[in-house]
């Protein structure tokens, strides 16, 4: 080859390499927050596509968000998937904003005294190690892990438990799949909370026998992480302030006056959000224990017409389900010792969560006590979307009032009679709600509004409400002698905590959500399990496909290339 041709070849190679480098630079470059590169999500469920709410949140960042993830070092194979998925999500975040940065850390690295000091510091910040079960054939190994991500923004930090509230009774594959599905929501939600300079205000109504401060301490404590909480006596205010972002009506026992209902109605018309936690039947476990036969009545709350106008009816009945939590039953005495045994109690139902709604997605069973059914087939004057959040299993019974109840039936439960099918016990409503007082305004109501400088509204702006047919879902046990709060959803027979608090916290976050971040909680990452039986049966075939077939292709290519060269140069 001549010298000029060599020079020309080198120039061409240099130009080619320069173009490749230039394209590579462009593919990783940005103009401000706008990335010059693009990616395509070809998955069926769009698992790698961020929701619009998350994108808007990230594009409006004005300072660096730094995420430190505690998933480094030697991890079980199952957790490596969670680590890889976390990297993918954070890379997607960084694709939307150059102000997102992250790093991984192994909290177990270092000398024992360093690890102990680090563990103590993390505990003070509310982060605790958890035990992750790894299944190896017939063996089950317990591995301690620290599945946390610490989100830092403007000098503040928010810890995120990537495995929080997972149902650890499920297989590790399902648990990890649920954790992966919630990664975007949990990290985006943490950023949103750190951005808020003023926390939203959430008020518990009082004055109608609602559960007290000690009985809602666990629930209220979880809300205080992201909002301000307080109480509101409806009879002491002329109207409900719009500064109250959400209202919680938690197990009232006495009727609401028309004045109080009118205040609630106009609060909803102005865009107010309400979480209704209602008992319709005057029933509790102690009443059954105290009487051989008990005839429960219904709570006359005077809310039926208001809820009916909004599109639901909480029925005055009791739903029984064979999927239920147990209680202790006294069986006699042995000497001076009281003997008791656990027995399944169908009135304490364990719910099924709707996987297609962000409030209930991936939520473990919620324990409802003496719940009623909710009728959602009510037509409304304005468009209201109603979605079941919690329901029973198909193996249910219904008891309508009046009814004679006792504990003897527990000895003779006939599964054949539990045939009423799934029943809705919690529902979300979203849309524009009609006022109950349209064409029903009294002169007193008109005068009160005029004095306040307010105008009556007959239709609400778009807003949300949630109705749960059990007030005890938010009620924790309180031991006054020890001043101790028993965790919400705790069952002392099983020594197990049900997901009551997680569900209620999700419900309030859904009501308060303004930026659409909650939509990320509804994302689905489908678990495509390997058919192990088929894989074992076809093992030899796939070994041939993956080992022999590629070698044959290489040999065929070599033979063809050699033949082509001989033919080409033979002609010359």
XYZ file of C-alpha atoms in Angstrom:
572
model
C 0.000 0.000 0.000
C 1.386 3.466 -0.937
C 2.197 6.138 1.633
C -0.665 8.391 0.456
C -3.189 5.571 0.806
C -1.940 4.822 4.334
C -2.301 8.513 5.254
C -5.793 8.600 3.790
C -6.777 5.457 5.720
C -5.464 6.951 8.972
C -7.388 10.178 8.333
C -10.576 8.217 7.644
C -10.099 6.141 10.796
C -9.468 9.314 12.809
C -12.603 10.950 11.416
C -14.632 7.828 12.183
C -13.361 7.694 15.778
C -13.993 11.425 16.166
C -17.582 11.045 14.976
C -18.132 8.101 17.360
C -16.723 10.117 20.301
C -18.830 13.159 19.346
C -22.014 11.090 19.149
C -21.175 9.481 22.510
C -20.715 12.926 24.067
C -24.038 14.110 22.645
C -25.730 10.944 23.903
C -24.772 11.850 27.482
C -25.032 15.632 27.255
C -27.630 18.069 28.555
C -28.785 21.574 27.968
C -29.765 22.641 31.477
C -32.283 20.055 32.665
C -33.002 18.906 29.115
C -31.261 15.667 28.157
C -30.146 15.294 24.539
C -30.452 11.526 24.707
C -33.639 9.480 24.574
C -34.639 6.003 25.671
C -37.490 3.758 24.580
C -39.498 1.659 27.028
C -40.542 -1.508 25.205
C -41.936 -3.299 28.277
C -45.658 -4.127 28.255
C -46.373 -2.398 31.590
C -44.000 0.566 30.889
C -41.990 -0.177 33.996
C -39.134 2.135 32.927
C -41.373 5.133 32.191
C -41.732 7.690 34.981
C -45.190 9.055 35.738
C -46.020 12.636 34.767
C -46.174 13.698 38.417
C -42.636 12.450 39.064
C -41.321 14.129 35.900
C -42.820 17.490 36.874
C -41.432 17.158 40.395
C -37.892 16.498 39.129
C -37.952 19.200 36.441
C -38.860 21.820 39.061
C -35.937 21.034 41.383
C -33.906 24.095 42.362
C -31.174 22.363 44.348
C -29.283 19.081 44.349
C -31.088 15.970 45.604
C -28.554 13.454 46.915
C -29.702 9.886 47.586
C -27.569 7.523 49.648
C -28.691 3.900 49.259
C -27.733 1.266 51.862
C -27.611 -1.624 49.409
C -23.941 -2.291 48.774
C -21.506 -5.028 49.675
C -22.231 -8.738 49.749
C -25.949 -9.203 49.093
C -28.130 -12.270 48.472
C -28.851 -12.845 44.794
C -32.490 -11.820 45.297
C -31.527 -8.419 46.723
C -29.159 -7.701 43.846
C -32.271 -7.263 41.711
C -33.574 -4.621 44.123
C -30.189 -2.881 43.981
C -30.134 -2.956 40.163
C -33.727 -1.655 40.010
C -32.844 1.175 42.397
C -29.977 2.165 40.102
C -32.350 2.103 37.117
C -34.887 4.342 38.866
C -32.260 6.834 40.041
C -30.740 6.913 36.551
C -34.234 7.663 35.205
C -34.530 10.454 37.794
C -31.161 11.806 36.704
C -32.384 11.632 33.112
C -35.076 14.157 34.057
C -32.848 16.449 36.135
C -29.104 16.961 36.395
C -29.686 17.935 40.039
C -30.185 14.286 41.080
C -27.136 12.415 42.348
C -26.756 9.160 44.241
C -24.294 6.759 45.791
C -24.358 3.309 47.396
C -22.987 2.426 50.805
C -22.470 -0.787 52.753
C -23.574 -0.078 56.353
C -21.922 -3.319 57.509
C -18.448 -2.389 56.221
C -15.569 -1.593 58.566
C -14.350 -2.707 61.963
C -16.882 -4.028 64.508
C -16.739 -0.840 66.599
C -17.344 1.267 63.473
C -20.286 -0.887 62.413
C -21.811 -0.719 65.918
C -21.460 3.060 66.038
C -23.057 3.359 62.603
C -25.925 1.047 63.589
C -26.606 3.101 66.704
C -26.679 6.317 64.708
C -29.059 4.812 62.136
C -31.368 3.586 64.902
C -31.524 7.106 66.321
C -32.622 8.296 62.893
C -35.399 5.686 62.802
C -33.705 3.083 60.598
C -33.556 -0.517 61.788
C -32.125 -3.653 60.158
C -34.542 -6.313 58.982
C -34.228 -10.029 58.438
C -34.678 -11.189 54.852
C -35.517 -14.854 54.213
C -33.613 -16.495 51.379
C -34.962 -19.868 50.221
C -32.354 -22.404 49.097
C -34.123 -25.608 48.210
C -35.632 -26.920 51.438
C -33.513 -24.575 53.564
C -34.412 -21.026 54.593
C -31.586 -18.659 55.501
C -32.169 -15.425 57.424
C -29.991 -12.568 56.158
C -29.833 -9.214 57.998
C -30.172 -6.280 55.574
C -30.532 -2.492 55.739
C -32.894 -1.669 52.824
C -32.885 2.106 53.224
C -32.329 5.083 50.959
C -31.614 8.438 52.621
C -32.840 11.354 50.499
C -31.042 14.668 51.199
C -32.323 18.055 50.022
C -31.525 21.572 51.231
C -29.827 20.349 54.389
C -32.662 18.014 55.378
C -32.760 14.233 55.193
C -35.656 11.790 54.818
C -35.103 8.038 55.283
C -36.997 5.717 52.935
C -37.483 2.050 53.798
C -37.446 0.289 50.432
C -38.961 -2.865 51.968
C -41.450 -1.167 54.290
C -44.847 -2.758 54.939
C -44.237 -5.783 52.743
C -46.119 -8.969 53.563
C -43.164 -11.119 54.637
C -45.377 -14.223 54.687
C -45.245 -14.159 50.890
C -42.411 -15.612 48.846
C -39.220 -13.559 48.548
C -39.875 -13.126 44.796
C -43.276 -11.513 45.419
C -41.929 -9.343 48.263
C -39.087 -8.056 46.088
C -41.389 -7.509 43.125
C -43.651 -5.339 45.293
C -40.624 -3.408 46.567
C -39.405 -2.795 42.997
C -42.887 -1.606 41.960
C -42.893 1.040 44.708
C -39.363 2.422 44.200
C -40.381 5.401 42.077
C -43.206 6.380 44.427
C -41.205 6.089 47.636
C -38.226 8.133 46.450
C -40.353 10.742 44.634
C -42.627 11.015 47.667
C -39.609 11.645 49.906
C -38.400 14.434 47.587
C -41.878 15.976 47.589
C -42.029 15.947 51.391
C -38.592 17.598 51.630
C -39.713 20.308 49.185
C -42.715 21.293 51.286
C -41.889 24.269 53.486
C -45.379 24.268 55.024
C -46.893 20.936 55.965
C -50.566 20.370 55.111
C -53.071 20.481 57.981
C -55.160 17.410 58.833
C -57.929 17.667 61.455
C -59.811 14.980 63.381
C -63.437 15.922 64.047
C -64.583 15.860 67.678
C -67.866 16.351 69.518
C -69.715 13.240 68.313
C -68.020 10.541 70.402
C -65.073 10.055 68.014
C -62.016 8.092 69.171
C -59.823 10.110 71.528
C -56.222 11.243 71.290
C -54.777 8.232 73.150
C -56.685 5.790 70.927
C -55.409 7.370 67.711
C -51.840 8.045 68.843
C -50.224 5.488 66.548
C -52.133 6.649 63.475
C -51.688 10.329 64.268
C -47.986 9.817 64.980
C -47.461 8.339 61.506
C -49.269 11.324 59.936
C -47.071 13.857 61.709
C -44.126 12.764 59.580
C -45.627 14.655 56.639
C -48.473 16.843 57.941
C -49.705 18.835 60.920
C -52.520 17.224 62.896
C -55.099 18.562 65.325
C -58.729 18.358 66.411
C -61.764 20.273 65.194
C -64.969 20.677 67.232
C -67.551 21.325 64.529
C -69.994 23.027 66.887
C -67.349 25.598 67.863
C -66.706 26.933 64.328
C -68.969 28.764 61.905
C -67.331 27.085 58.901
C -64.467 24.686 58.187
C -61.398 26.624 57.129
C -59.971 25.853 53.659
C -56.570 25.806 55.370
C -57.550 22.339 56.617
C -56.313 20.125 53.793
C -58.152 16.994 54.935
C -60.730 16.045 57.547
C -60.860 12.679 59.331
C -64.145 11.505 60.847
C -63.012 8.594 63.044
C -65.747 6.431 64.584
C -68.423 8.913 65.679
C -71.023 7.505 68.077
C -73.542 10.373 68.262
C -75.610 12.051 65.526
C -74.402 15.019 63.495
C -76.610 18.090 63.576
C -77.823 19.715 60.357
C -75.523 22.655 61.068
C -72.482 20.369 61.301
C -73.497 18.518 58.147
C -73.923 21.812 56.291
C -70.403 22.855 57.338
C -69.019 19.543 56.079
C -70.995 19.810 52.852
C -69.701 23.284 52.017
C -66.179 22.238 52.991
C -66.408 19.467 50.359
C -67.893 21.901 47.824
C -64.804 24.082 48.283
C -62.476 21.158 47.506
C -62.096 19.694 51.000
C -61.085 16.060 51.370
C -62.604 13.679 53.933
C -61.640 10.261 55.286
C -64.790 8.668 56.736
C -64.186 5.828 59.244
C -67.690 4.803 60.271
C -69.327 2.119 62.391
C -72.990 1.626 61.537
C -73.773 -1.181 64.001
C -73.436 -0.771 67.775
C -71.328 -3.864 68.244
C -68.092 -4.862 69.974
C -66.428 -7.992 71.323
C -67.062 -7.114 74.982
C -70.825 -6.979 74.372
C -70.773 -10.559 73.089
C -68.728 -11.733 76.066
C -70.989 -9.972 78.576
C -74.300 -11.437 77.363
C -75.348 -14.965 76.331
C -77.368 -13.279 73.594
C -76.875 -9.745 72.375
C -79.142 -7.707 70.094
C -77.113 -4.857 68.585
C -78.619 -1.602 67.462
C -77.413 0.844 64.861
C -75.661 4.161 65.434
C -78.006 6.995 64.481
C -75.290 9.210 62.992
C -77.601 11.193 60.708
C -75.030 10.901 57.904
C -76.896 8.534 55.580
C -78.432 11.278 53.432
C -75.120 13.142 53.099
C -73.166 10.058 52.011
C -76.020 8.953 49.744
C -75.848 12.301 47.971
C -72.108 11.789 47.483
C -72.689 8.322 45.998
C -72.395 5.609 48.683
C -74.475 3.940 51.361
C -72.950 2.174 54.391
C -75.417 -0.609 55.140
C -76.649 -1.293 58.715
C -75.382 -4.885 58.660
C -72.428 -7.005 59.721
C -70.253 -8.939 57.308
C -68.650 -12.219 58.409
C -65.750 -13.796 56.531
C -64.017 -17.152 56.927
C -60.744 -15.282 56.313
C -60.482 -13.633 59.697
C -58.207 -13.012 62.668
C -58.490 -15.045 65.906
C -59.504 -13.964 69.417
C -59.059 -15.550 72.839
C -62.034 -17.518 74.188
C -62.240 -18.530 77.859
C -62.651 -22.308 78.245
C -62.779 -22.606 82.024
C -60.418 -22.651 84.985
C -57.683 -24.993 86.109
C -57.291 -24.265 89.779
C -57.101 -20.492 90.006
C -55.766 -20.093 86.478
C -58.139 -18.974 83.734
C -57.856 -21.215 80.685
C -58.341 -19.839 77.187
C -57.787 -20.857 73.607
C -57.608 -18.999 70.282
C -60.503 -19.315 67.883
C -61.127 -17.782 64.449
C -63.595 -14.891 64.773
C -65.455 -14.204 61.480
C -66.507 -10.704 62.590
C -62.818 -9.648 62.538
C -62.285 -9.887 58.798
C -58.992 -9.817 56.895
C -59.473 -7.812 53.748
C -58.249 -8.194 50.180
C -56.614 -5.078 48.707
C -57.335 -3.712 45.239
C -54.013 -3.997 43.352
C -55.116 -1.427 40.747
C -55.440 1.582 43.067
C -52.475 3.472 44.589
C -53.997 3.501 48.093
C -54.330 -0.268 48.373
C -51.702 -1.591 45.935
C -49.270 -4.029 47.622
C -50.968 -3.488 51.001
C -50.987 -6.569 53.213
C -54.313 -7.649 54.819
C -56.104 -4.988 56.877
C -57.959 -6.183 59.988
C -61.486 -4.726 60.229
C -63.674 -5.330 63.293
C -67.450 -5.675 62.846
C -67.416 -4.051 59.412
C -70.451 -3.389 57.239
C -70.941 -3.575 53.488
C -70.821 -0.448 51.311
C -73.270 0.003 48.459
C -71.590 1.899 45.606
C -74.438 1.536 43.071
C -75.821 4.978 43.922
C -76.316 7.324 41.000
C -75.037 10.859 41.526
C -76.053 14.087 39.838
C -72.430 14.885 38.990
C -69.655 12.550 37.744
C -68.086 10.699 40.663
C -65.650 7.839 40.118
C -65.969 5.132 42.787
C -63.273 2.481 43.292
C -63.319 -0.357 45.815
C -60.151 -0.303 47.934
C -60.778 -3.159 50.362
C -63.102 -6.134 49.962
C -63.768 -9.490 51.565
C -63.146 -12.938 50.169
C -66.092 -14.704 48.430
C -66.697 -16.816 51.566
C -68.905 -14.381 53.467
C -72.171 -14.102 55.374
C -74.299 -11.039 56.078
C -76.305 -10.328 59.227
C -78.957 -7.620 59.046
C -80.552 -5.894 62.028
C -82.342 -6.875 64.143
C -80.359 -10.020 64.956
C -79.646 -12.098 68.047
C -75.903 -12.665 68.366
C -73.886 -14.909 70.649
C -70.627 -16.792 70.861
C -72.142 -20.268 70.570
C -72.168 -20.083 66.769
C -68.351 -20.199 66.800
C -68.532 -23.866 67.755
C -70.815 -24.732 64.842
C -69.623 -22.662 61.886
C -70.996 -24.081 58.653
C -68.746 -23.033 55.721
C -71.594 -23.777 53.313
C -73.508 -20.754 54.654
C -70.634 -18.396 53.834
C -71.717 -17.938 50.241
C -72.542 -14.244 49.759
C -69.488 -13.486 47.627
C -67.033 -10.565 47.879
C -68.262 -7.486 49.725
C -66.870 -3.947 49.472
C -65.806 -2.507 52.840
C -63.730 0.535 51.755
C -64.191 2.777 48.731
C -62.487 5.824 47.196
C -64.559 8.536 45.508
C -63.127 11.140 43.163
C -64.783 13.810 41.070
C -67.197 16.709 41.505
C -69.731 16.105 44.272
C -73.273 17.549 44.409
C -74.338 19.461 47.495
C -76.939 17.818 49.690
C -78.527 21.222 50.387
C -79.381 22.225 46.840
C -82.951 23.612 46.971
C -82.952 22.919 50.726
C -81.284 26.051 52.100
C -83.045 27.418 55.166
C -83.155 31.161 55.910
C -80.841 30.512 58.857
C -78.242 28.916 56.555
C -78.447 31.787 54.070
C -78.097 34.340 56.885
C -75.070 32.521 58.311
C -73.320 32.444 54.943
C -74.055 36.139 54.375
C -72.561 37.096 57.751
C -69.414 35.142 56.892
C -69.162 36.696 53.461
C -69.443 33.256 51.872
C -71.445 32.105 48.901
C -73.352 28.839 48.771
C -71.913 26.254 46.362
C -74.119 23.581 44.852
C -71.344 21.607 43.117
C -67.833 20.960 44.350
C -64.578 21.548 42.568
C -62.770 18.248 41.771
C -61.910 16.578 45.076
C -61.672 13.206 46.821
C -63.237 11.238 49.672
C -62.668 7.778 51.157
C -65.215 5.771 53.144
C -64.286 2.785 55.351
C -67.071 0.828 57.068
C -65.165 0.364 60.329
C -64.129 3.031 62.808
C -61.899 0.686 64.797
C -59.490 0.435 61.860
C -57.816 3.606 63.229
C -58.125 2.740 66.917
C -55.070 1.478 68.791
C -55.181 -0.065 72.239
C -53.815 2.150 75.004
C -52.552 0.880 78.378
C -53.055 3.825 80.768
C -51.197 2.251 83.695
C -48.025 2.049 81.573
C -48.915 4.956 79.284
C -48.142 2.530 76.465
C -49.548 2.609 72.950
C -50.136 -0.800 71.358
C -49.307 -0.680 67.613
C -52.277 -0.133 65.343
C -53.493 -3.399 63.820
C -51.770 -5.579 66.454
C -53.354 -8.965 67.170
C -52.204 -10.341 70.532
C -53.245 -13.910 69.698
C -50.979 -14.158 66.660
C -48.436 -11.576 67.895
C -48.796 -10.014 64.446
C -49.357 -6.474 63.166
C -51.789 -6.084 60.274
C -51.487 -3.313 57.687
C -54.105 -0.949 59.175
C -51.659 1.923 59.650
C -50.137 1.561 56.183
C -53.568 1.615 54.551
C -54.712 4.683 56.494
C -51.461 6.513 55.823
C -51.789 5.762 52.099
C -55.382 7.011 52.226
C -54.389 10.365 53.721
C -51.486 10.757 51.283
C -53.897 10.068 48.430
C -56.281 12.744 49.707
C -53.476 15.287 50.107
C -51.644 14.535 46.859
C -51.495 17.622 44.622
C -48.698 16.795 42.179
C -49.881 13.367 41.075
C -47.004 11.566 42.810
C -49.452 8.997 44.206
C -49.943 7.686 40.644
C -46.457 6.165 40.846
C -47.733 3.924 43.631
C -50.087 2.270 41.166
C -47.332 1.252 38.756
C -47.172 -2.454 38.051
C -44.040 -4.525 37.611
C -45.245 -7.957 36.604
C -43.502 -10.967 38.038
C -42.731 -13.353 35.208
C -41.785 -16.512 37.062
C -39.703 -19.270 35.522
C -41.574 -22.542 35.032
C -39.124 -24.703 36.997
C -40.829 -27.982 36.041
C -40.662 -27.212 32.342
C -37.106 -25.897 32.669
C -36.010 -29.183 34.241
C -37.788 -31.287 31.614
C -36.292 -29.311 28.711
C -32.868 -28.810 30.280
C -30.940 -30.831 27.665
C -32.630 -29.115 24.720
C -31.841 -25.612 25.985
C -28.252 -26.580 26.753
C -27.894 -27.642 23.117
C -29.527 -24.407 21.917
C -27.302 -22.201 24.058
C -23.988 -24.071 23.622
C -23.980 -26.182 20.450
C -26.053 -23.913 18.207
C -23.780 -20.823 18.612
C -20.714 -23.025 17.881
C -22.385 -24.323 14.709
C -23.131 -20.754 13.619
C -19.485 -19.745 14.124
C -18.257 -22.825 12.205
C -20.720 -22.102 9.385
C -19.585 -18.480 9.195
C -15.909 -19.552 9.118
C -16.561 -22.087 6.367
C -18.539 -19.563 4.305
C -15.935 -16.818 4.725
C -13.123 -19.183 3.729
C -15.070 -20.324 0.656
C -15.786 -16.700 -0.344
C -12.103 -15.731 -0.094
C -10.972 -18.719 -2.199
C -13.572 -17.950 -4.829
C -12.707 -14.249 -4.949
C -8.950 -14.632 -5.234
C -9.185 -17.683 -7.532
C -10.857 -15.430 -10.131
C -8.032 -12.913 -9.873
